[in-house]
Coordinates of C-alpha atoms and ligand atoms in Angstrom, one line a residue:
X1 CA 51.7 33.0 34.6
X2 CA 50.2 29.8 32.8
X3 CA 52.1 26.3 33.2
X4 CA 51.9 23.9 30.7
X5 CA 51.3 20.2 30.6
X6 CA 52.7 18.5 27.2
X7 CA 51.0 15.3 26.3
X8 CA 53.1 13.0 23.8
X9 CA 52.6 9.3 22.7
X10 CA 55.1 7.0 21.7
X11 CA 54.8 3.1 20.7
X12 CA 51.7 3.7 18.5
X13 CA 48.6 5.4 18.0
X14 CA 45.2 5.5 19.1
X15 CA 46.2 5.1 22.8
X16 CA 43.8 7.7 23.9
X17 CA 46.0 10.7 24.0
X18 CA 43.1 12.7 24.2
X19 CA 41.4 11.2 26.9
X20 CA 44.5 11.2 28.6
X21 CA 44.8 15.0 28.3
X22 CA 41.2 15.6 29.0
X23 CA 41.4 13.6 32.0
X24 CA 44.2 15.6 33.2
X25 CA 42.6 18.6 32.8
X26 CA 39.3 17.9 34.3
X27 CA 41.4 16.7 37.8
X28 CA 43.3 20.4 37.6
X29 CA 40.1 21.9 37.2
X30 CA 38.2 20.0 39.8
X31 CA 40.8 21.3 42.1
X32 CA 39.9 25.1 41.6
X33 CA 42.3 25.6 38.3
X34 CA 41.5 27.6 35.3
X35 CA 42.2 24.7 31.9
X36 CA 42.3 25.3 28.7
X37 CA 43.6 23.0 26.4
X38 CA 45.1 22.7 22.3
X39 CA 45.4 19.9 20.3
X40 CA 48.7 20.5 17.7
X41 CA 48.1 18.2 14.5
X42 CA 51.0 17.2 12.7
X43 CA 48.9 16.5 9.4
X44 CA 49.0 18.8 6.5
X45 CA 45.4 19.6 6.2
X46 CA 44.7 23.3 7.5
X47 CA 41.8 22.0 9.6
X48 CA 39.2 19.2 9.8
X49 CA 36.5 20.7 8.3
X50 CA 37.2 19.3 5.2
X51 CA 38.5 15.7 5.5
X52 CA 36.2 12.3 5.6
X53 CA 34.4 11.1 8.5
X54 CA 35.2 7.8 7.2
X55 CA 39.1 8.4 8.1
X56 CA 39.3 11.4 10.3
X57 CA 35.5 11.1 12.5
X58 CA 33.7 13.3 13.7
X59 CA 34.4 17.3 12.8
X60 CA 33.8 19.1 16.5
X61 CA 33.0 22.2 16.3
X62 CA 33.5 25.3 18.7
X63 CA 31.6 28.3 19.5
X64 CA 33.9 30.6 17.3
X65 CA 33.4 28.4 14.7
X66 CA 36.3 26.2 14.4
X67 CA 36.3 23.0 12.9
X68 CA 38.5 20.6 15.0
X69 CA 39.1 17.8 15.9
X70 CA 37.3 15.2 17.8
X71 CA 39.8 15.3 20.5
X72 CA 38.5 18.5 21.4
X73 CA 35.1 17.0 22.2
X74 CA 36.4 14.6 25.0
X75 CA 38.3 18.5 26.1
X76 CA 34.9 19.9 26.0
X77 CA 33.0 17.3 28.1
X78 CA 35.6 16.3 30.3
X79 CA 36.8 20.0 31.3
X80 CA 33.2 21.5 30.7
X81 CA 35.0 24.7 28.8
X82 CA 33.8 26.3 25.9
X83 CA 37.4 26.0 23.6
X84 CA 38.0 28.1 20.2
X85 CA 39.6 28.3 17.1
X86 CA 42.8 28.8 19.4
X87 CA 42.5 25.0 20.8
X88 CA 43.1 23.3 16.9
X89 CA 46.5 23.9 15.7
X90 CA 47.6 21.9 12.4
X91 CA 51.3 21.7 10.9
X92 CA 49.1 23.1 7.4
X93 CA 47.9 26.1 9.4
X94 CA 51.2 26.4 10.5
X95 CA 52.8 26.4 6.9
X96 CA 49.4 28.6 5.3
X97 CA 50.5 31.3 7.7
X98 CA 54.2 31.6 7.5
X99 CA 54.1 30.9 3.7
X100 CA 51.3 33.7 3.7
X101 CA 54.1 35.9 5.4
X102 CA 56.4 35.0 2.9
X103 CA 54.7 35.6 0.0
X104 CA 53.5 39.7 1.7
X105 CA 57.5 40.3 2.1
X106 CA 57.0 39.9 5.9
X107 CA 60.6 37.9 6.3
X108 CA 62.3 40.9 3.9
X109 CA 64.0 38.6 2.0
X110 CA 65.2 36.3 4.7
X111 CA 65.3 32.6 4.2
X112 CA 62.1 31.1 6.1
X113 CA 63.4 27.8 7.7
X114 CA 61.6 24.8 9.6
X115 CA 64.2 25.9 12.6
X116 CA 63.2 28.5 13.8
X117 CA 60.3 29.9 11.4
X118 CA 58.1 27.1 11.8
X119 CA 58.9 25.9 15.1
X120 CA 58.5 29.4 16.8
X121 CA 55.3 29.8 15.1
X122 CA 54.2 26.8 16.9
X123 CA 55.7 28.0 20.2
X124 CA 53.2 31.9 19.6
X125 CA 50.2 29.3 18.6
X126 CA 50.8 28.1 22.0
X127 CA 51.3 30.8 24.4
X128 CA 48.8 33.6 22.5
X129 CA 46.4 30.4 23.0
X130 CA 47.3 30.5 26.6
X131 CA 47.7 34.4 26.9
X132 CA 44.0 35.2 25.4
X133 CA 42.1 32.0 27.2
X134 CA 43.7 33.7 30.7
X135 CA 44.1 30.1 31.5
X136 CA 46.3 29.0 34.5
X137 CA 46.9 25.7 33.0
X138 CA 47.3 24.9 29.3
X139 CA 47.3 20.8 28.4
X140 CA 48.4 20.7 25.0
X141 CA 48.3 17.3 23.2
X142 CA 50.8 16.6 20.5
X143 CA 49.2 14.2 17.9
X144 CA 50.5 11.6 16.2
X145 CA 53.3 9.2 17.9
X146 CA 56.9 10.0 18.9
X147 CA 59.4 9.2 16.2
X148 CA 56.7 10.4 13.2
X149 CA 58.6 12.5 11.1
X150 CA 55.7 14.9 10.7
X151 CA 55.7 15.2 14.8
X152 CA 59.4 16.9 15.0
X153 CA 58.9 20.6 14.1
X154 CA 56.1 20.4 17.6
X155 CA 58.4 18.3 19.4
X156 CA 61.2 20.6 18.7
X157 CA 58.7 23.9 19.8
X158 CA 57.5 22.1 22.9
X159 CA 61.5 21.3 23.9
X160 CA 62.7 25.2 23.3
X161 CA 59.7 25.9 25.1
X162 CA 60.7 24.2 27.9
X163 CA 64.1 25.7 27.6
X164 CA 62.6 29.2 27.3
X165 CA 60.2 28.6 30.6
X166 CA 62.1 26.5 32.6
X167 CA 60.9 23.0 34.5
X168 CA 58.6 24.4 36.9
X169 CA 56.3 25.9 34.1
X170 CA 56.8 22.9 31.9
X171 CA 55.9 19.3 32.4
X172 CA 56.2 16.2 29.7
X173 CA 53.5 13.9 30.2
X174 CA 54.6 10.9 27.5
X175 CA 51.5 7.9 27.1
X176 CA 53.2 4.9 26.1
X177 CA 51.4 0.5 25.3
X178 CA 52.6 -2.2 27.4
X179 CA 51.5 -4.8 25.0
X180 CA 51.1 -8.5 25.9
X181 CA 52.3 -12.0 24.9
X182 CA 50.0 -14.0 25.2
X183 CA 52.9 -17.1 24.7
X184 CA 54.5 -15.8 27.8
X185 CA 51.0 -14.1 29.6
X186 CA 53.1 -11.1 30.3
X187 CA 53.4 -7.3 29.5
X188 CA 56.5 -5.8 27.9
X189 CA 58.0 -2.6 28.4
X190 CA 61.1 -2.4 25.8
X191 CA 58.5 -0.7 23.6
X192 CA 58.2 2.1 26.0
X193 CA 61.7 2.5 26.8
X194 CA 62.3 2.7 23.1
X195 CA 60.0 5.6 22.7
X196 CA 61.5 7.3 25.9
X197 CA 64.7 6.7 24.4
X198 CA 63.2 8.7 21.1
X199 CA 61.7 11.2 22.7
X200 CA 65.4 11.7 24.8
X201 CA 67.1 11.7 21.9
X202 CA 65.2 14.7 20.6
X203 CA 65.9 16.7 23.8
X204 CA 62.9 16.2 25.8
X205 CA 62.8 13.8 29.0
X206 CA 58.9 13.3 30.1
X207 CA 58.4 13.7 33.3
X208 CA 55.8 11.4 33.5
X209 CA 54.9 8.0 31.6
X210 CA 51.5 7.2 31.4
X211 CA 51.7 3.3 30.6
X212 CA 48.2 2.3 28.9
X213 CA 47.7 -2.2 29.2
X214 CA 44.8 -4.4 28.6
X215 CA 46.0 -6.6 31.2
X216 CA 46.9 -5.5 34.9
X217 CA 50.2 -3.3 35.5
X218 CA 52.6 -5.0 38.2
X219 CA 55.0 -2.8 40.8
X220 CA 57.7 -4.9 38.7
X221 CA 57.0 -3.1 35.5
X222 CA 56.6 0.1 37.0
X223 CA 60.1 -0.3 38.6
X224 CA 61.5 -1.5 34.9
X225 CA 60.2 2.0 33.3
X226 CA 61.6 4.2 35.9
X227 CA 64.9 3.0 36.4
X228 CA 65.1 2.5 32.1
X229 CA 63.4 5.8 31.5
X230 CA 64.9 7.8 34.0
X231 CA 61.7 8.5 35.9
X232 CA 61.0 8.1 39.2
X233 CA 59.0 5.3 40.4
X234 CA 55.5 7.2 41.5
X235 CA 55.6 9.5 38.3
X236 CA 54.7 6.3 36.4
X237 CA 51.5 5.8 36.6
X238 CA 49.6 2.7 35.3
X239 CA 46.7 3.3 33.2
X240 CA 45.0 0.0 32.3
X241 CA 42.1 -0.2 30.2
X242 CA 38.6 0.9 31.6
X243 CA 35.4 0.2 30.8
X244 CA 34.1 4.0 30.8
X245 CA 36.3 6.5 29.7
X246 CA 34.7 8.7 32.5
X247 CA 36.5 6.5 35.1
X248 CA 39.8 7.8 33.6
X249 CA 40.2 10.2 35.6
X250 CA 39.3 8.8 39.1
X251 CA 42.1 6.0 37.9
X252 CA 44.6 8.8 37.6
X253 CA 43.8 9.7 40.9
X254 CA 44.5 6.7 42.6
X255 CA 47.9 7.4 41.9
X256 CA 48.0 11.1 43.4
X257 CA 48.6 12.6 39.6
X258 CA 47.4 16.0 40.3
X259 CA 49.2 16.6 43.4
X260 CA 52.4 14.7 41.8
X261 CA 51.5 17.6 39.0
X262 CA 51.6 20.2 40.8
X263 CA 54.6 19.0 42.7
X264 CA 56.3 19.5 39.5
X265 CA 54.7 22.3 38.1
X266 CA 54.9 24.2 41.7
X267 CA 51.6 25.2 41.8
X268 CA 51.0 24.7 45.9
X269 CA 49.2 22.5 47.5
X270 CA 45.8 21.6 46.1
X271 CA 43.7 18.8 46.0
X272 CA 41.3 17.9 43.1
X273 CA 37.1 17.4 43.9
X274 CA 35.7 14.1 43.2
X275 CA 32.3 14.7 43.9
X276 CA 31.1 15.0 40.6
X277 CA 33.5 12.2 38.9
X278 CA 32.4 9.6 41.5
X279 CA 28.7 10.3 41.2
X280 CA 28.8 9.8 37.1
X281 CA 30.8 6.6 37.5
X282 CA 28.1 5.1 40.4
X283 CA 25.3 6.0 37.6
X284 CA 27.5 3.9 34.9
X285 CA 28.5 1.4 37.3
X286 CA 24.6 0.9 38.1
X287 CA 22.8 1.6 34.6
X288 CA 20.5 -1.4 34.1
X289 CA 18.2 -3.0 31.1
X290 CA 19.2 -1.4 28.1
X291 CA 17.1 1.0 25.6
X292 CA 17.7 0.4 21.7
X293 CA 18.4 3.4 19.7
X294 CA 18.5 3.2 16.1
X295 CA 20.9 5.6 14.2
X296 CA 20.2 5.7 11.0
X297 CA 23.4 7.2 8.8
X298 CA 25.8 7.0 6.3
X299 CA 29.3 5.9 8.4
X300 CA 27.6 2.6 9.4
X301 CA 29.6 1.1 12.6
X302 CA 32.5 4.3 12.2
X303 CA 31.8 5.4 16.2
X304 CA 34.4 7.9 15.8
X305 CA 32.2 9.4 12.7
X306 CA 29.5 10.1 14.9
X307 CA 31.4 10.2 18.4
X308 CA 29.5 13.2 19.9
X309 CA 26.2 11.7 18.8
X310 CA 27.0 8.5 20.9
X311 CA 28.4 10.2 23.8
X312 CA 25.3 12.1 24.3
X313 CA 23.3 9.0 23.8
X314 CA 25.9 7.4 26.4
X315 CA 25.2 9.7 29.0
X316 CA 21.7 10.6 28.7
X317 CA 21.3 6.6 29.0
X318 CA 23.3 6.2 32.0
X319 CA 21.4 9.3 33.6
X320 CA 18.1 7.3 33.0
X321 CA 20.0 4.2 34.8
X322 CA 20.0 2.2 31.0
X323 CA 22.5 0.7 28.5
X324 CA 22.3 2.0 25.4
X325 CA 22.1 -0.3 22.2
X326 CA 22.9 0.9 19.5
X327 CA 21.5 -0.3 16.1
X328 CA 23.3 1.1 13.2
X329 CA 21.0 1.8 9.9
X330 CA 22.4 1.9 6.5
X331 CA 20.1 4.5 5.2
X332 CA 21.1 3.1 1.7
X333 CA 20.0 -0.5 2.6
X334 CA 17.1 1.2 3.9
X335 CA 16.1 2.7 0.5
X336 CA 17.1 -1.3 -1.1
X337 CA 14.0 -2.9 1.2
X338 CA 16.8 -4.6 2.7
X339 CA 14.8 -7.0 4.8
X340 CA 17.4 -7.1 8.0
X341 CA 17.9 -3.8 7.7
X342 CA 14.4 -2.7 8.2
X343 CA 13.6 -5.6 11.1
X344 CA 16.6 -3.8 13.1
X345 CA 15.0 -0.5 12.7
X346 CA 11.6 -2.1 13.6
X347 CA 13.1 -3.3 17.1
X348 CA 14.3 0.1 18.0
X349 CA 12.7 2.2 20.9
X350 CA 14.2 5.5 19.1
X351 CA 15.2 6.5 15.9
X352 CA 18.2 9.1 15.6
X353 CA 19.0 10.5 12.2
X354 CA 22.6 12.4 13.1
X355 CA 23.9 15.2 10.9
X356 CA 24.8 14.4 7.3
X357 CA 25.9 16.0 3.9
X358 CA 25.0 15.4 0.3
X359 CA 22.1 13.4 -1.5
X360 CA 23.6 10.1 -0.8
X361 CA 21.1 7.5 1.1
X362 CA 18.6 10.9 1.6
X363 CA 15.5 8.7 0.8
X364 CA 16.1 6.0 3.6
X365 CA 16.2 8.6 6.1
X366 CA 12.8 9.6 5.3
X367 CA 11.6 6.4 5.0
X368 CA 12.9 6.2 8.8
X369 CA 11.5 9.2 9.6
X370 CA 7.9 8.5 8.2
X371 CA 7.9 5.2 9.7
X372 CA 9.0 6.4 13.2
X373 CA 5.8 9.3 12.8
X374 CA 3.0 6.8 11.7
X375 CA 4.4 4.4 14.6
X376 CA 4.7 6.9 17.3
X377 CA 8.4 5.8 18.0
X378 CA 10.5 8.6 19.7
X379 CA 12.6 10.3 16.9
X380 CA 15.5 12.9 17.2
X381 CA 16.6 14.9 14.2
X382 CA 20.0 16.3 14.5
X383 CA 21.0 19.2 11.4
X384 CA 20.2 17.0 8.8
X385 CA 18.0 14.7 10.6
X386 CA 16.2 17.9 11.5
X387 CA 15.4 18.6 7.6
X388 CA 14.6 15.3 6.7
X389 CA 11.9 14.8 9.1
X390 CA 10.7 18.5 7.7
X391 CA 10.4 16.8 4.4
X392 CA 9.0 13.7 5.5
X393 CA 6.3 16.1 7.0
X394 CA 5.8 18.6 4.5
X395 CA 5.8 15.5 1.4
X396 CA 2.5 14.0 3.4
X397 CA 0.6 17.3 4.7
X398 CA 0.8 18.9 2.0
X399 CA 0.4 15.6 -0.2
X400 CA 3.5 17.0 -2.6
X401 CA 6.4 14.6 -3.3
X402 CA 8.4 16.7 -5.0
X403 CA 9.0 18.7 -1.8
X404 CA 12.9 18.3 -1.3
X405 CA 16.6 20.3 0.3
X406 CA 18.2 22.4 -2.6
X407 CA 20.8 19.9 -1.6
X408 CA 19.6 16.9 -2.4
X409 CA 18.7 18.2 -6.5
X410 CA 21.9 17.8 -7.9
X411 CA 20.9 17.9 -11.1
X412 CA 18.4 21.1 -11.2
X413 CA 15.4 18.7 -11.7
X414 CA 13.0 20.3 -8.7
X415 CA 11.4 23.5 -9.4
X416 CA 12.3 26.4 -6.9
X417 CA 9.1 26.2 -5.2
X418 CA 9.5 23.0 -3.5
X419 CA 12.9 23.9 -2.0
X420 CA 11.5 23.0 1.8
X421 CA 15.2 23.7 3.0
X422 CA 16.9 25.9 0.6
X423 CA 20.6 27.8 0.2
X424 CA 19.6 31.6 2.0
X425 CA 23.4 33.7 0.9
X426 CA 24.8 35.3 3.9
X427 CA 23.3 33.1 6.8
X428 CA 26.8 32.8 8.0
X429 CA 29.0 35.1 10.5
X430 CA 31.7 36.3 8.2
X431 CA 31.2 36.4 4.5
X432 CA 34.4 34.6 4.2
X433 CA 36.3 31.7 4.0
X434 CA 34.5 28.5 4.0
X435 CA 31.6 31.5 4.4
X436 CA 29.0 29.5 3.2
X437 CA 28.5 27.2 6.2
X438 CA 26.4 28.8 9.0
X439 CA 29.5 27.6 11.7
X440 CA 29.5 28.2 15.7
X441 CA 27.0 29.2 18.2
X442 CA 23.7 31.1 17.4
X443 CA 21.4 32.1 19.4
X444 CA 17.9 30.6 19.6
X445 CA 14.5 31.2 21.3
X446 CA 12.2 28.5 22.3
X447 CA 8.2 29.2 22.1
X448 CA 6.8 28.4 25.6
X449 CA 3.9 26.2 25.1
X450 CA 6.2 23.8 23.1
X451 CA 7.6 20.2 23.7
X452 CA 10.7 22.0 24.0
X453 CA 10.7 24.1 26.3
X454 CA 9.7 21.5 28.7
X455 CA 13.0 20.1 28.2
X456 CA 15.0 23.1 28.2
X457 CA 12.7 25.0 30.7
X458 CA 14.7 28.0 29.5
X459 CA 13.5 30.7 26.5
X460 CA 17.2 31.6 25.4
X461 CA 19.3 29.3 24.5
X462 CA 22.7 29.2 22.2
X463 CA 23.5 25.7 20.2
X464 CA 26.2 25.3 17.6
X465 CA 25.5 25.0 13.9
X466 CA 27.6 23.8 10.8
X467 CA 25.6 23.4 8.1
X468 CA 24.7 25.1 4.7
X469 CA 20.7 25.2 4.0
X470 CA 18.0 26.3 6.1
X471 CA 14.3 25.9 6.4
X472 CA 12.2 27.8 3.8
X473 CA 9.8 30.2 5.8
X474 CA 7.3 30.2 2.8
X475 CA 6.6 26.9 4.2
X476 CA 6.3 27.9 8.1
X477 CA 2.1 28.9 7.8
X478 CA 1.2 26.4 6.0
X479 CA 2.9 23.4 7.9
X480 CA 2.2 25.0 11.1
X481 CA -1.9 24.5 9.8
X482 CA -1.3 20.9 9.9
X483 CA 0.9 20.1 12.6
X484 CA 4.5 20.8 12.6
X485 CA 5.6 23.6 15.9
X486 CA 8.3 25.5 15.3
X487 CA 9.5 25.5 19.0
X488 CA 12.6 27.3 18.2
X489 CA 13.8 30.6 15.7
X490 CA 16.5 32.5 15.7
X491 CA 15.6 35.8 16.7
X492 CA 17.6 38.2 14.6
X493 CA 17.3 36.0 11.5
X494 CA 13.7 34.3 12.0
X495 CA 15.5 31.2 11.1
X496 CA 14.2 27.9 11.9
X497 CA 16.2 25.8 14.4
X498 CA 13.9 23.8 16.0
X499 CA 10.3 21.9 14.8
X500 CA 8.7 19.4 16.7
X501 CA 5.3 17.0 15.4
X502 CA 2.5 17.8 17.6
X503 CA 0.3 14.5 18.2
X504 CA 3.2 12.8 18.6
X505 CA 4.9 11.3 21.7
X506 CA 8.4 12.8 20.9
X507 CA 9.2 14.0 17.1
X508 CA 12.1 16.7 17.4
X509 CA 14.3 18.2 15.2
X510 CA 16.7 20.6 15.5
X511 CA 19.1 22.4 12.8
X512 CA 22.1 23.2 15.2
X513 CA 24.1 20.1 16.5
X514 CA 23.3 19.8 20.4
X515 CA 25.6 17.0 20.6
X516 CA 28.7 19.5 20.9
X517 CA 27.3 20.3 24.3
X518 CA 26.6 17.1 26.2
X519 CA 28.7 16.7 29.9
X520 CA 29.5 13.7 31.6
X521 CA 27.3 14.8 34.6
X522 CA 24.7 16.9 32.4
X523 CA 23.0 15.6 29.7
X524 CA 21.6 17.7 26.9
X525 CA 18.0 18.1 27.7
X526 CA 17.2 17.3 23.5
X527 CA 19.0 13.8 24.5
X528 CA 17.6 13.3 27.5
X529 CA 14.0 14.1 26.8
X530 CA 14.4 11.5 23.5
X531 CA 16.5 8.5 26.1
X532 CA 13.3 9.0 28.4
X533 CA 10.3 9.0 25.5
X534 CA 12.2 6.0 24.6
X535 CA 12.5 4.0 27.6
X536 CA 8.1 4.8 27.9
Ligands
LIG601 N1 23.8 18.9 4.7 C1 22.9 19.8 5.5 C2 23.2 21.3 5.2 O1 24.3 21.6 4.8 C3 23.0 19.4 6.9 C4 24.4 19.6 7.5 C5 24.6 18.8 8.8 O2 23.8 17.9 9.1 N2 25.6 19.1 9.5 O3 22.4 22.1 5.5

C-alpha cells in the first residue's frame, strides 16, 4: 500500500515548498522507493495553462499533456519521473468537477457541501493519483501557506486522510522561516510556532518542521521548536539557505531525514544512495570561468517565467565545469536599436530564444537570430525560437520579407503563401478541450547525417510540445536547397520538429520544448551541445 508524505508551509510563501518536496522524494527514491508526487493548488484557476508568466512562471508541461505547474519541474528533475495530469490538482478543478456532477443530477438532489463534497474529492484526487502511478510513496505538496483561507478544504482532506490511514501511512512534513533581526543578530522562532499552532488548531500536528534561515540554525532553536511545537528534537531539521538547490537534498541528509521517514512511515530499514547527488554537487562546487548566454525574451529578469530554460542552461554549464551568465534581451528594445541592449547581446557566446506566444517583440528575435547566423555565434531555438530562426532563414534565402507565422499577422495583412509556420487543424491528440495546442510528448526521428544526431546519438526520440503552429512543408524543398536540415520529423505526421543551419558552428531549433527533460546529473544533449559550441 502507498504511504504518503504531506508537505505544508506556514509563515509565508515562496519558502521552497517545492524543492523541499522534490528533495524528499529524490532521497526515498535514491533508496530503492517507487515516488510519485502531486502538487494541490488552492487557486481557483482549473490549471496553469492559461495564466501569465509574468505572475504565475513558467507553465511545465507533462507527457500526457498537462499544463502544471512549475513545481512539478523541480519533481521532474529532482525524482527523474515522468509525472501526469494526475500530479496538478487545483481547488477550480476541484469545483469544475463536482459542479459538473451537480449540474448531470449525479448528487440526486442532495445538497453538495465543501465538507464533505469537496474535501473528499480532494482525498480520490489523491489516492487514484497514488492507486494508478503504482507508487510506494506519494509526496504531495499543499500550496499556498497555512492559515490561507483558500488552503482549508486540502488541509481538512489531508487531516481525514490521515484519520482514514492511520500515522504509519501518513506523515506531515510542515516548512516553516526563521527570520532574522538584524538589531538583535538573531533568528526567531515565534513565527513558526504560530503556524504550528495554526496548523494544530485545524487538526493536523506535523510530524516534522522543516525550519528554512538565511543565517545558521543553532541546537538552541531547534530545542525552542520542539518543545513549543510538540516535536521531537531530531525531527526538526534545519534547512538553511544553499547556494544550489541540488545540495538540498544532501543537507537533508545530514540530519538522517529519510531513515527518520521511514521510522515514521514504517517502511524498514533502508538507506538512501548518494552517489549520484554528491557527484552533481562536486561539478557545481568546481564549475570555473563562466560562459555568457544571451536569452533573448519577453519576461526580462522573471527567472521563474523561464525556470526550465535556466535550469537546463544551469546544468549543462556545470557539466562543462562553467558558470553561466545570463544576459537577459528585451526583444522589444531590440527592435528600438536600443544601443545597451544590442552591446549585451554582442558580448554573448550564445544566443537562446526560449518559447514565446503572440506577435509581441517577434521582430527583435529575428534580428537576434540573423545576427547570431551572419556572426557564427552558437544559437538555440526553443518552440518559438525554433520558428523564428526558420523565418529569419527563409526571409534571406529566399530574399522574401514578407515570409512570416500565421501568428504573428493579426490583422490578415500577409497573403497565405508566405505562412512559413502556419495553423495545420487537428495536429493535436484529442480534438478537445484546449484542442488546438499540439500538448505532451510526440515522437520524433532524427536524420543520421545531421548535427543532431551527434548530440542525441539516438534515431528515436520523444520531446514534449505545447504550441499551436507548425512549419509549412511547402517550404521544406526549397529551404533544404539552400541550407536549412531538417534533422528531425515526426514520423506519422511528417511534421517538422527540428532544423538546424548547415555552415554553421551550431544553429538549432527545435519545435518541442527539451527543457522539460533536463536532470541534475544528465543534461539534455540540445543544451549541452549549445553550452559546449559556446564555450569554443
Ligand atoms: N507561439 C508559438 C506557437 O503557438 C510557439 C509556442 C511556444 O513557443 N511554446 O506555435
Amino acid at each position: 500500500m502507498c504511504k504518503y508524505i504531506f508537505v505544508t508551509g506556514g509563515v509565508c510563501s515562496s519558502l521552497g515548498k517545492g524543492i523541499a518536496s522534490a528533495s524528499i522524494g529524490a532521497l526515498l527514491k535514491s533508496a530503492g522507493l517507487k515516488v510519485f508526487t502531486q502538487k494541490l493548488d488552492p487557486y481557483l484557476n482549473i490549471d496553469p495553462g492559461t495564466m501569465s508568466p509574468f505572475q504565475h512562471g513558467e507553465v511545465f508541461v507533462t507527457d500526457d499533456g498537462g499544463e502544471t505547474d512549475l513545481d512539478l519541474g523541480h519533481y521532474e528533475r529532482f525524482i527523474d519521473t515522468s509525472l501526469s495530469k494526475l500530479s496538478s490538482v487545483t481547488t477550480g478543478k476541484i469545483y469544475d468537477e463536482v459542479l459538473d456532477k451537480e449540474r448531470r443530477g449525479g448528487f440526486l438532489g442532495g445538497t453538495i457541501q465543501i465538507i464533505p463534497h469537496i474535501t473528499n474529492t480532494i482525498q480520490e484526487k489523491i489516492t487514484k493519483a497514488a492507486e494508478k502511478s503504482e507508487c510506494d510513496i506519494m509526496v504531495v505538496e499543499i500550496g499556498g501557506t497555512v492559515g490561507d483561507i483558500e488552503g482549508l478544504p486540502f488541509l481538512e482532506a489531508i487531516r481525514q486522510l490521515r484519520h482514514k490511514l492511520g500515522p504509519e501511512n501518513t506523515c506531515f512534513v510542515h516548512l516553516t522561516l526563521l527570520p532574522y533581526l538584524e538589531g538583535s543578530k538573531e533568528l526567531k522562532t515565534k513565527p513558526t510556532q504560530a503556524s504550528v499552532r495554526e496548523l494544530r488548531s485545524i487538526g493536523i500536528q506535523p510530524d516534522f518542521i522543516l525550519t528554512r534561515a538565511d543565517h545558521p540554525i543553532k541546537k538552541e532553536h531547534i530545542k525552542k521548536i520542539a518543545l513549543f511545537c510538540d516535536v521531537n528534537e531530531e525531527y526538526v531539521i534545519p534547512a538553511e539557505t544553499v547556494d544550489s538547490i541540488y545540495e538540498v537534498p544532501l543537507r537533508y541528509q545530514k540530519h538522517n531525514i529519510t531513515e527518520l521517514i521511514a521510522g515514521k512511515l514504517k517502511l524498514g530499514k533502508i538507506k538512501p544512495n548518494l552517489k549520484e547527488w554528491e557527484e552533481v554537487n562536486k561539478k557545481i562546487k568546481s564549475k570555473k570561468n563562466s560562459v555568457k548566454i544571451a536569452l533573448v525574451g519577453k519576461y526580462t529578469g522573471l527567472d521563474d517565467a523561464y525556470l526550465s530554460v535556466l535550469e537546463s542552461l544551469e546544468i549543462a554549464c556545470y557539466h562543462a565545469g562553467k558558470t553561466l551568465e545570463l544576459l537577459w534581451i528585451s526583444s522589444e528594445k531590440l527592435e528600438e536599436k536600443d544601443k545597451q541592449t544590442w552591446e549585451d547581446l554582442k558580448k554573448a557566446d550564445g544566443i537562446i530564444v526560449p518559447g514565446g506566444f503572440g506577435v509581441r517583440g517577434i521582430e527583435g528575435k529575428i534580428m537576434a537570430a540573423k545576427y547570431a547566423r551572419e556572426n557564427k555565434i552558437p544559437y538555440l531555438g526553443l518552440c518559438l525560437g525554433m520558428q523564428i530562426m526558420t523565418i529569419e532563414f527563409a526571409r534571406e534565402a529566399l530574399n522574401n520579407n514578407k515570409i512570416t507565422s500565421e501568428e504573428f499577422d493579426e490583422e490578415g495583412k500577409t497573403d497565405k503563401e508566405n505562412y512559413i509556420i502556419h495553423f495545420l487543424p487537428g495536429q493535436c491528440k484529442d480534438g478537445k478541450k484546449g484542442g488546438t495546442l499540439r500538448l505532451g510528448s510526440y515522437p520524433c526521428k532524427i536524420a543520421k547525417d545531421s548535427k543532431t544526431y551527434s548530440l542525441y546519438k539516438i534515431t528515436n526520440i520523444d520531446e514534449r510540445h505545447r504550441h499551436r503552429y507548425e512549419f509549412n512543408n511547402e517550404y521544406l524543398n526549397k529551404l533544404e536547397e539552400k541550407g536549412l536540415v531538417f534533422s528531425g520529423i515526426n514520423p506519422k505526421r511528417k511534421l517538422i520538429e527540428i532544423v538546424e543551419i548547415k555552415d554553421h558552428p551550431f544553429m538549432i531549433g527545435c519545435q518541442f520544448h527539451p527543457e522539460f527533460k533536463s536532470r541534475p546529473n544528465k543534461p539534455h544533449p540540445l543544451f549541452k551541445g549549445f553550452i559546449e559550441a559556446s564555450i569554443k
